[in-house]
Amino acid sequence: RHGFTAAGNWEPGRGLGLGATFTYYTGNPVNELVGDDVNNDLDTFDRPTRGRDDARTPILSELDANGYAIHNTMPGHSDFLALNLRVQYELPLGAMTRRLGVYWELYNLTNRNNFGNPFNERTSVLFNELTSVGSPRTMQLGLR
């Protein structure tokens, strides 16, 4: 529901540059679904209803006054945090207009497990389970 992003660049001189991006989200909304076409409108994006869909498993979403699950109110279990870093060095080649750039970029520097949203279809055995995770720390080196 909440997000924060900050980025900065610093060039101390002599062709050296540093940059970083920090991102944090408290979690993304999840839309709880029945997993079947209960209202016969030819899609399976139907939300659960109190009294019809909560006999075996309680409805996790907030309910409106009529007992229908409210869109995107199923609680997510995971937040997201990423710190990305870039180190660059530009070396002048002869004339002022030619340069060789060397770039080293690191993604998810903290190597944190950023899990995706829980599975949202109530008919699945995976309902409310975390089934995906973002990339681990990765890096790349580039020349330009």
Tab-separated table of N, CA and C in Angstrom:
chain	number	residue	atom	x	y	z
A	1	ARG	N	0.807	-1.198	0.000
A	1	ARG	CA	0.000	0.000	0.000
A	1	ARG	C	0.854	1.267	0.000
A	2	HIS	N	2.078	1.158	0.506
A	2	HIS	CA	2.944	2.328	0.573
A	2	HIS	C	4.224	2.039	-0.190
A	3	GLY	N	4.762	3.069	-0.797
A	3	GLY	CA	5.997	2.909	-1.548
A	3	GLY	C	6.931	4.078	-1.312
A	4	PHE	N	8.220	3.797	-1.369
A	4	PHE	CA	9.243	4.826	-1.228
A	4	PHE	C	10.371	4.494	-2.188
A	5	THR	N	10.792	5.474	-2.955
A	5	THR	CA	11.912	5.311	-3.866
A	5	THR	C	12.820	6.533	-3.741
A	6	ALA	N	14.106	6.286	-3.696
A	6	ALA	CA	15.087	7.372	-3.657
A	6	ALA	C	16.243	6.996	-4.583
A	7	ALA	N	16.760	7.983	-5.268
A	7	ALA	CA	17.877	7.747	-6.180
A	7	ALA	C	18.846	8.905	-6.075
A	8	GLY	N	20.098	8.603	-6.358
A	8	GLY	CA	21.098	9.658	-6.326
A	8	GLY	C	22.285	9.312	-7.202
A	9	ASN	N	22.962	10.352	-7.652
A	9	ASN	CA	24.179	10.225	-8.460
A	9	ASN	C	25.241	11.133	-7.866
A	10	TRP	N	26.474	10.672	-7.935
A	10	TRP	CA	27.592	11.468	-7.451
A	10	TRP	C	28.732	11.293	-8.424
A	11	GLU	N	29.288	12.401	-8.866
A	11	GLU	CA	30.436	12.388	-9.765
A	11	GLU	C	31.581	13.142	-9.092
A	12	PRO	N	32.484	12.414	-8.441
A	12	PRO	CA	33.576	13.079	-7.740
A	12	PRO	C	34.630	13.676	-8.665
A	13	GLY	N	34.577	13.349	-9.953
A	13	GLY	CA	35.540	13.907	-10.901
A	13	GLY	C	36.425	12.847	-11.515
A	14	ARG	N	37.225	13.289	-12.480
A	14	ARG	CA	38.171	12.420	-13.189
A	14	ARG	C	37.489	11.215	-13.845
A	15	GLY	N	36.237	11.408	-14.278
A	15	GLY	CA	35.536	10.366	-15.015
A	15	GLY	C	34.822	9.326	-14.169
A	16	LEU	N	34.925	9.428	-12.849
A	16	LEU	CA	34.295	8.450	-11.963
A	16	LEU	C	32.889	8.910	-11.597
A	17	GLY	N	31.967	7.970	-11.561
A	17	GLY	CA	30.599	8.278	-11.169
A	17	GLY	C	29.988	7.132	-10.389
A	18	LEU	N	29.146	7.466	-9.422
A	18	LEU	CA	28.438	6.482	-8.615
A	18	LEU	C	26.958	6.824	-8.632
A	19	GLY	N	26.119	5.808	-8.677
A	19	GLY	CA	24.684	6.025	-8.639
A	19	GLY	C	24.012	4.907	-7.871
A	20	ALA	N	22.921	5.220	-7.209
A	20	ALA	CA	22.198	4.212	-6.445
A	20	ALA	C	20.702	4.495	-6.515
A	21	THR	N	19.926	3.425	-6.435
A	21	THR	CA	18.479	3.517	-6.367
A	21	THR	C	18.012	2.601	-5.249
A	22	PHE	N	17.190	3.138	-4.356
A	22	PHE	CA	16.619	2.370	-3.256
A	22	PHE	C	15.109	2.371	-3.421
A	23	THR	N	14.485	1.196	-3.319
A	23	THR	CA	13.038	1.068	-3.468
A	23	THR	C	12.503	0.198	-2.340
A	24	TYR	N	11.391	0.651	-1.740
A	24	TYR	CA	10.726	-0.145	-0.715
A	24	TYR	C	9.213	-0.007	-0.874
A	25	TYR	N	8.529	-1.150	-0.906
A	25	TYR	CA	7.073	-1.198	-0.932
A	25	TYR	C	6.609	-2.032	0.254
A	26	THR	N	5.529	-1.616	0.902
A	26	THR	CA	5.013	-2.382	2.037
A	26	THR	C	4.247	-3.607	1.585
A	27	GLY	N	4.008	-3.765	0.321
A	27	GLY	CA	3.303	-4.928	-0.223
A	27	GLY	C	2.326	-4.485	-1.288
A	28	ASN	N	2.103	-5.334	-2.260
A	28	ASN	CA	1.165	-5.009	-3.330
A	28	ASN	C	-0.197	-5.599	-3.020
A	29	PRO	N	-1.258	-4.965	-3.488
A	29	PRO	CA	-2.600	-5.501	-3.232
A	29	PRO	C	-2.823	-6.822	-3.953
A	30	VAL	N	-3.676	-7.647	-3.357
A	30	VAL	CA	-3.998	-8.955	-3.917
A	30	VAL	C	-5.509	-9.024	-4.100
A	31	ASN	N	-5.937	-9.485	-5.254
A	31	ASN	CA	-7.355	-9.628	-5.560
A	31	ASN	C	-7.749	-11.084	-5.354
A	32	GLU	N	-8.474	-11.380	-4.286
A	32	GLU	CA	-8.901	-12.742	-3.990
A	32	GLU	C	-9.982	-13.170	-4.979
A	33	LEU	N	-9.767	-14.328	-5.611
A	33	LEU	CA	-10.696	-14.816	-6.631
A	33	LEU	C	-11.245	-16.194	-6.268
A	34	VAL	N	-12.464	-16.461	-6.715
A	34	VAL	CA	-13.084	-17.765	-6.487
A	34	VAL	C	-12.378	-18.834	-7.314
A	35	GLY	N	-11.974	-18.506	-8.525
A	35	GLY	CA	-11.302	-19.456	-9.401
A	35	GLY	C	-12.262	-20.203	-10.297
A	36	ASP	N	-13.506	-19.733	-10.378
A	36	ASP	CA	-14.524	-20.365	-11.209
A	36	ASP	C	-15.473	-19.264	-11.685
A	37	ASP	N	-16.230	-19.545	-12.730
A	37	ASP	CA	-17.195	-18.587	-13.271
A	37	ASP	C	-18.554	-18.802	-12.592
A	38	VAL	N	-18.702	-18.258	-11.387
A	38	VAL	CA	-19.927	-18.499	-10.621
A	38	VAL	C	-21.102	-17.635	-11.071
A	39	ASN	N	-20.839	-16.537	-11.753
A	39	ASN	CA	-21.942	-15.672	-12.202
A	39	ASN	C	-22.217	-15.790	-13.703
A	40	ASN	N	-21.581	-16.778	-14.349
A	40	ASN	CA	-21.811	-17.096	-15.769
A	40	ASN	C	-21.600	-15.919	-16.720
A	41	ASP	N	-20.565	-15.131	-16.473
A	41	ASP	CA	-20.254	-14.036	-17.394
A	41	ASP	C	-19.044	-14.359	-18.276
A	42	LEU	N	-18.684	-15.633	-18.347
A	42	LEU	CA	-17.627	-16.165	-19.215
A	42	LEU	C	-16.222	-15.719	-18.827
A	43	ASP	N	-15.997	-15.413	-17.542
A	43	ASP	CA	-14.639	-15.201	-17.048
A	43	ASP	C	-14.522	-15.864	-15.682
A	44	THR	N	-13.292	-16.004	-15.211
A	44	THR	CA	-13.064	-16.623	-13.900
A	44	THR	C	-12.489	-15.621	-12.907
A	45	PHE	N	-12.865	-14.374	-13.040
A	45	PHE	CA	-12.361	-13.318	-12.159
A	45	PHE	C	-13.398	-12.932	-11.111
A	46	ASP	N	-14.186	-13.900	-10.652
A	46	ASP	CA	-15.242	-13.627	-9.686
A	46	ASP	C	-14.674	-13.645	-8.267
A	47	ARG	N	-15.064	-12.656	-7.467
A	47	ARG	CA	-14.608	-12.563	-6.089
A	47	ARG	C	-15.564	-13.340	-5.172
A	48	PRO	N	-15.065	-13.827	-4.049
A	48	PRO	CA	-15.900	-14.625	-3.152
A	48	PRO	C	-16.994	-13.800	-2.469
A	49	THR	N	-18.023	-14.524	-2.023
A	49	THR	CA	-19.169	-13.916	-1.354
A	49	THR	C	-19.426	-14.650	-0.043
A	50	ARG	N	-19.709	-13.885	1.031
A	50	ARG	CA	-20.030	-14.469	2.330
A	50	ARG	C	-21.277	-15.344	2.198
A	51	GLY	N	-21.229	-16.527	2.769
A	51	GLY	CA	-22.356	-17.442	2.725
A	51	GLY	C	-22.310	-18.404	1.554
A	52	ARG	N	-21.610	-18.042	0.498
A	52	ARG	CA	-21.502	-18.922	-0.661
A	52	ARG	C	-20.123	-19.561	-0.749
A	53	ASP	N	-19.073	-18.803	-0.467
A	53	ASP	CA	-17.713	-19.270	-0.712
A	53	ASP	C	-16.874	-19.452	0.543
A	54	ASP	N	-17.447	-19.282	1.717
A	54	ASP	CA	-16.641	-19.341	2.934
A	54	ASP	C	-16.941	-20.554	3.810
A	55	ALA	N	-17.564	-21.575	3.259
A	55	ALA	CA	-17.890	-22.761	4.054
A	55	ALA	C	-16.626	-23.519	4.471
A	56	ARG	N	-15.675	-23.724	3.546
A	56	ARG	CA	-14.443	-24.464	3.848
A	56	ARG	C	-13.299	-23.552	4.250
A	57	THR	N	-13.171	-22.432	3.555
A	57	THR	CA	-12.049	-21.524	3.778
A	57	THR	C	-12.579	-20.115	4.024
A	58	PRO	N	-12.168	-19.479	5.102
A	58	PRO	CA	-12.651	-18.115	5.350
A	58	PRO	C	-12.184	-17.158	4.249
A	59	ILE	N	-12.988	-16.164	3.973
A	59	ILE	CA	-12.627	-15.140	2.997
A	59	ILE	C	-11.604	-14.215	3.653
A	60	LEU	N	-10.486	-14.019	2.992
A	60	LEU	CA	-9.407	-13.204	3.558
A	60	LEU	C	-9.543	-11.726	3.235
A	61	SER	N	-10.279	-11.400	2.197
A	61	SER	CA	-10.461	-10.002	1.795
A	61	SER	C	-11.455	-9.310	2.716
A	62	GLU	N	-11.408	-7.983	2.694
A	62	GLU	CA	-12.443	-7.210	3.369
A	62	GLU	C	-13.751	-7.390	2.604
A	63	LEU	N	-14.874	-7.337	3.309
A	63	LEU	CA	-16.181	-7.521	2.683
A	63	LEU	C	-16.967	-6.220	2.706
A	64	ASP	N	-17.745	-6.002	1.632
A	64	ASP	CA	-18.621	-4.828	1.634
A	64	ASP	C	-19.894	-5.157	2.410
A	65	ALA	N	-20.846	-4.234	2.454
A	65	ALA	CA	-22.081	-4.393	3.230
A	65	ALA	C	-22.926	-5.573	2.749
A	66	ASN	N	-22.773	-5.978	1.492
A	66	ASN	CA	-23.537	-7.097	0.937
A	66	ASN	C	-22.811	-8.435	1.043
A	67	GLY	N	-21.621	-8.449	1.622
A	67	GLY	CA	-20.877	-9.688	1.799
A	67	GLY	C	-19.971	-10.056	0.654
A	68	TYR	N	-19.762	-9.162	-0.304
A	68	TYR	CA	-18.870	-9.422	-1.428
A	68	TYR	C	-17.453	-8.978	-1.070
A	69	ALA	N	-16.484	-9.773	-1.476
A	69	ALA	CA	-15.086	-9.408	-1.237
A	69	ALA	C	-14.755	-8.137	-2.015
A	70	ILE	N	-14.085	-7.216	-1.367
A	70	ILE	CA	-13.708	-5.951	-1.994
A	70	ILE	C	-12.420	-6.176	-2.796
A	71	HIS	N	-12.400	-5.630	-3.997
A	71	HIS	CA	-11.278	-5.758	-4.932
A	71	HIS	C	-9.967	-5.322	-4.275
A	72	ASN	N	-8.935	-6.151	-4.401
A	72	ASN	CA	-7.564	-5.857	-3.950
A	72	ASN	C	-7.437	-5.587	-2.452
A	73	THR	N	-8.177	-6.324	-1.618
A	73	THR	CA	-8.026	-6.138	-0.166
A	73	THR	C	-7.557	-7.403	0.550
A	74	MET	N	-7.240	-8.460	-0.195
A	74	MET	CA	-6.654	-9.651	0.441
A	74	MET	C	-5.245	-9.278	0.888
A	75	PRO	N	-4.895	-9.544	2.142
A	75	PRO	CA	-3.581	-9.116	2.621
A	75	PRO	C	-2.445	-9.842	1.910
A	76	GLY	N	-1.468	-9.079	1.477
A	76	GLY	CA	-0.248	-9.658	0.932
A	76	GLY	C	0.694	-9.965	2.078
A	77	HIS	N	1.573	-10.919	1.898
A	77	HIS	CA	2.447	-11.337	2.984
A	77	HIS	C	3.850	-10.760	2.883
A	78	SER	N	4.145	-10.112	1.799
A	78	SER	CA	5.541	-9.745	1.633
A	78	SER	C	5.701	-8.301	1.177
A	79	ASP	N	6.749	-7.709	1.682
A	79	ASP	CA	7.129	-6.386	1.221
A	79	ASP	C	8.260	-6.554	0.207
A	80	PHE	N	8.716	-5.448	-0.344
A	80	PHE	CA	9.734	-5.481	-1.390
A	80	PHE	C	10.785	-4.442	-1.047
A	81	LEU	N	12.054	-4.844	-1.092
A	81	LEU	CA	13.152	-3.931	-0.844
A	81	LEU	C	14.251	-4.218	-1.856
A	82	ALA	N	14.722	-3.192	-2.520
A	82	ALA	CA	15.809	-3.369	-3.488
A	82	ALA	C	16.763	-2.180	-3.411
A	83	LEU	N	18.034	-2.488	-3.433
A	83	LEU	CA	19.078	-1.477	-3.514
A	83	LEU	C	19.935	-1.822	-4.722
A	84	ASN	N	19.959	-0.925	-5.688
A	84	ASN	CA	20.731	-1.110	-6.915
A	84	ASN	C	21.850	-0.081	-6.944
A	85	LEU	N	23.009	-0.494	-7.438
A	85	LEU	CA	24.185	0.378	-7.435
A	85	LEU	C	24.835	0.356	-8.807
A	86	ARG	N	25.371	1.506	-9.208
A	86	ARG	CA	26.086	1.610	-10.479
A	86	ARG	C	27.383	2.380	-10.240
A	87	VAL	N	28.497	1.797	-10.714
A	87	VAL	CA	29.799	2.451	-10.684
A	87	VAL	C	30.230	2.598	-12.132
A	88	GLN	N	30.640	3.804	-12.496
A	88	GLN	CA	31.054	4.025	-13.879
A	88	GLN	C	32.351	4.826	-13.909
A	89	TYR	N	33.099	4.557	-14.960
A	89	TYR	CA	34.332	5.307	-15.176
A	89	TYR	C	34.421	5.587	-16.664
A	90	GLU	N	34.598	6.845	-16.996
A	90	GLU	CA	34.743	7.238	-18.395
A	90	GLU	C	36.162	7.734	-18.620
A	91	LEU	N	36.827	7.074	-19.539
A	91	LEU	CA	38.225	7.363	-19.851
A	91	LEU	C	38.284	8.116	-21.165
A	92	PRO	N	38.826	9.339	-21.186
A	92	PRO	CA	38.940	10.074	-22.444
A	92	PRO	C	39.921	9.386	-23.393
A	93	LEU	N	39.558	9.344	-24.682
A	93	LEU	CA	40.417	8.750	-25.711
A	93	LEU	C	40.809	9.833	-26.707
A	94	GLY	N	41.985	10.344	-26.558
A	94	GLY	CA	42.486	11.346	-27.499
A	94	GLY	C	41.665	12.619	-27.463
A	95	ALA	N	40.884	12.845	-28.522
A	95	ALA	CA	40.088	14.072	-28.631
A	95	ALA	C	39.041	14.108	-27.518
A	96	MET	N	38.545	15.290	-27.201
A	96	MET	CA	37.587	15.478	-26.117
A	96	MET	C	36.248	14.787	-26.375
A	97	THR	N	35.929	14.507	-27.618
A	97	THR	CA	34.617	13.940	-27.924
A	97	THR	C	34.584	12.420	-27.836
A	98	ARG	N	35.716	11.773	-27.710
A	98	ARG	CA	35.750	10.307	-27.649
A	98	ARG	C	36.078	9.843	-26.237
A	99	ARG	N	35.285	8.867	-25.787
A	99	ARG	CA	35.493	8.316	-24.449
A	99	ARG	C	35.194	6.832	-24.447
A	100	LEU	N	35.816	6.148	-23.542
A	100	LEU	CA	35.506	4.747	-23.285
A	100	LEU	C	34.866	4.687	-21.906
A	101	GLY	N	33.650	4.158	-21.867
A	101	GLY	CA	32.943	4.048	-20.594
A	101	GLY	C	32.934	2.615	-20.094
A	102	VAL	N	33.251	2.433	-18.823
A	102	VAL	CA	33.190	1.134	-18.158
A	102	VAL	C	32.128	1.252	-17.079
A	103	TYR	N	31.182	0.318	-17.084
A	103	TYR	CA	30.049	0.382	-16.169
A	103	TYR	C	29.930	-0.940	-15.415
A	104	TRP	N	29.723	-0.852	-14.118
A	104	TRP	CA	29.480	-2.026	-13.285
A	104	TRP	C	28.188	-1.768	-12.530
A	105	GLU	N	27.198	-2.624	-12.769
A	105	GLU	CA	25.887	-2.442	-12.158
A	105	GLU	C	25.546	-3.654	-11.304
A	106	LEU	N	25.055	-3.388	-10.101
A	106	LEU	CA	24.663	-4.444	-9.171
A	106	LEU	C	23.184	-4.243	-8.842
A	107	TYR	N	22.413	-5.316	-8.984
A	107	TYR	CA	20.976	-5.274	-8.707
A	107	TYR	C	20.684	-6.138	-7.486
A	108	ASN	N	19.780	-5.682	-6.642
A	108	ASN	CA	19.431	-6.352	-5.386
A	108	ASN	C	20.700	-6.580	-4.564
A	109	LEU	N	21.408	-5.502	-4.336
A	109	LEU	CA	22.691	-5.556	-3.643
A	109	LEU	C	22.593	-6.245	-2.283
A	110	THR	N	21.473	-6.107	-1.590
A	110	THR	CA	21.295	-6.728	-0.281
A	110	THR	C	21.015	-8.230	-0.385
A	111	ASN	N	20.770	-8.725	-1.596
A	111	ASN	CA	20.481	-10.139	-1.861
A	111	ASN	C	19.272	-10.622	-1.058
A	112	ARG	N	18.289	-9.762	-0.919
A	112	ARG	CA	17.085	-10.057	-0.145
A	112	ARG	C	16.110	-10.884	-0.970
A	113	ASN	N	15.439	-11.831	-0.343
A	113	ASN	CA	14.369	-12.576	-1.000
A	113	ASN	C	13.123	-11.707	-1.052
A	114	ASN	N	12.769	-11.244	-2.228
A	114	ASN	CA	11.557	-10.451	-2.425
A	114	ASN	C	10.494	-11.366	-3.023
A	115	PHE	N	9.637	-11.888	-2.146
A	115	PHE	CA	8.608	-12.813	-2.586
A	115	PHE	C	7.490	-12.074	-3.294
A	116	GLY	N	6.876	-12.744	-4.264
A	116	GLY	CA	5.713	-12.197	-4.945
A	116	GLY	C	4.473	-12.342	-4.073
A	117	ASN	N	3.343	-11.912	-4.610
A	117	ASN	CA	2.096	-12.027	-3.875
A	117	ASN	C	1.703	-13.488	-3.685
A	118	PRO	N	0.927	-13.774	-2.648
A	118	PRO	CA	0.434	-15.135	-2.484
A	118	PRO	C	-0.538	-15.499	-3.602
A	119	PHE	N	-0.672	-16.797	-3.857
A	119	PHE	CA	-1.581	-17.278	-4.897
A	119	PHE	C	-3.004	-16.913	-4.496
A	120	ASN	N	-3.783	-16.362	-5.423
A	120	ASN	CA	-5.056	-15.743	-5.068
A	120	ASN	C	-6.307	-16.530	-5.438
A	121	GLU	N	-6.196	-17.706	-6.055
A	121	GLU	CA	-7.394	-18.466	-6.433
A	121	GLU	C	-7.752	-19.473	-5.350
A	122	ARG	N	-8.947	-19.321	-4.796
A	122	ARG	CA	-9.398	-20.114	-3.654
A	122	ARG	C	-9.551	-21.603	-3.971
A	123	THR	N	-9.753	-21.992	-5.224
A	123	THR	CA	-9.932	-23.409	-5.568
A	123	THR	C	-8.608	-24.159	-5.644
A	124	SER	N	-7.509	-23.456	-5.617
A	124	SER	CA	-6.195	-24.086	-5.739
A	124	SER	C	-5.668	-24.540	-4.370
A	125	VAL	N	-4.913	-25.630	-4.370
A	125	VAL	CA	-4.247	-26.066	-3.135
A	125	VAL	C	-3.141	-25.078	-2.741
A	126	LEU	N	-2.757	-24.207	-3.653
A	126	LEU	CA	-1.727	-23.205	-3.377
A	126	LEU	C	-2.303	-21.883	-2.866
A	127	PHE	N	-3.611	-21.845	-2.612
A	127	PHE	CA	-4.244	-20.592	-2.177
A	127	PHE	C	-3.529	-20.013	-0.961
A	128	ASN	N	-3.206	-18.739	-1.040
A	128	ASN	CA	-2.557	-17.950	0.007
A	128	ASN	C	-1.117	-18.403	0.282
A	129	GLU	N	-0.530	-19.148	-0.642
A	129	GLU	CA	0.870	-19.570	-0.513
A	129	GLU	C	1.754	-18.683	-1.388
A	130	LEU	N	2.974	-18.443	-0.923
A	130	LEU	CA	3.945	-17.698	-1.718
A	130	LEU	C	4.572	-18.666	-2.714
A	131	THR	N	4.457	-18.350	-4.001
A	131	THR	CA	4.936	-19.279	-5.033
A	131	THR	C	5.992	-18.676	-5.945
A	132	SER	N	6.376	-17.430	-5.716
A	132	SER	CA	7.389	-16.820	-6.588
A	132	SER	C	8.300	-15.904	-5.770
A	133	VAL	N	9.498	-15.739	-6.279
A	133	VAL	CA	10.469	-14.867	-5.628
A	133	VAL	C	11.229	-14.121	-6.718
A	134	GLY	N	11.622	-12.896	-6.419
A	134	GLY	CA	12.365	-12.089	-7.376
A	134	GLY	C	13.804	-12.572	-7.546
A	135	SER	N	14.524	-11.912	-8.396
A	135	SER	CA	15.901	-12.310	-8.713
A	135	SER	C	16.837	-12.096	-7.532
A	136	PRO	N	17.828	-12.972	-7.368
A	136	PRO	CA	18.850	-12.750	-6.347
A	136	PRO	C	19.802	-11.642	-6.813
A	137	ARG	N	20.820	-11.390	-6.028
A	137	ARG	CA	21.802	-10.376	-6.418
A	137	ARG	C	22.391	-10.749	-7.771
A	138	THR	N	22.390	-9.792	-8.668
A	138	THR	CA	23.005	-9.996	-9.977
A	138	THR	C	23.857	-8.782	-10.295
A	139	MET	N	24.783	-8.958	-11.196
A	139	MET	CA	25.624	-7.840	-11.615
A	139	MET	C	25.983	-7.987	-13.073
A	140	GLN	N	26.337	-6.871	-13.662
A	140	GLN	CA	26.770	-6.896	-15.051
A	140	GLN	C	27.853	-5.852	-15.249
A	141	LEU	N	28.708	-6.136	-16.200
A	141	LEU	CA	29.806	-5.242	-16.559
A	141	LEU	C	29.597	-4.830	-18.001
A	142	GLY	N	29.730	-3.559	-18.277
A	142	GLY	CA	29.512	-3.102	-19.636
A	142	GLY	C	30.589	-2.112	-20.098
A	143	LEU	N	30.795	-2.100	-21.408
A	143	LEU	CA	31.713	-1.159	-22.042
A	143	LEU	C	30.960	-0.396	-23.103
A	144	ARG	N	31.249	0.869	-23.212
A	144	ARG	CA	30.600	1.666	-24.247
A	144	ARG	C	31.585	2.659	-24.798
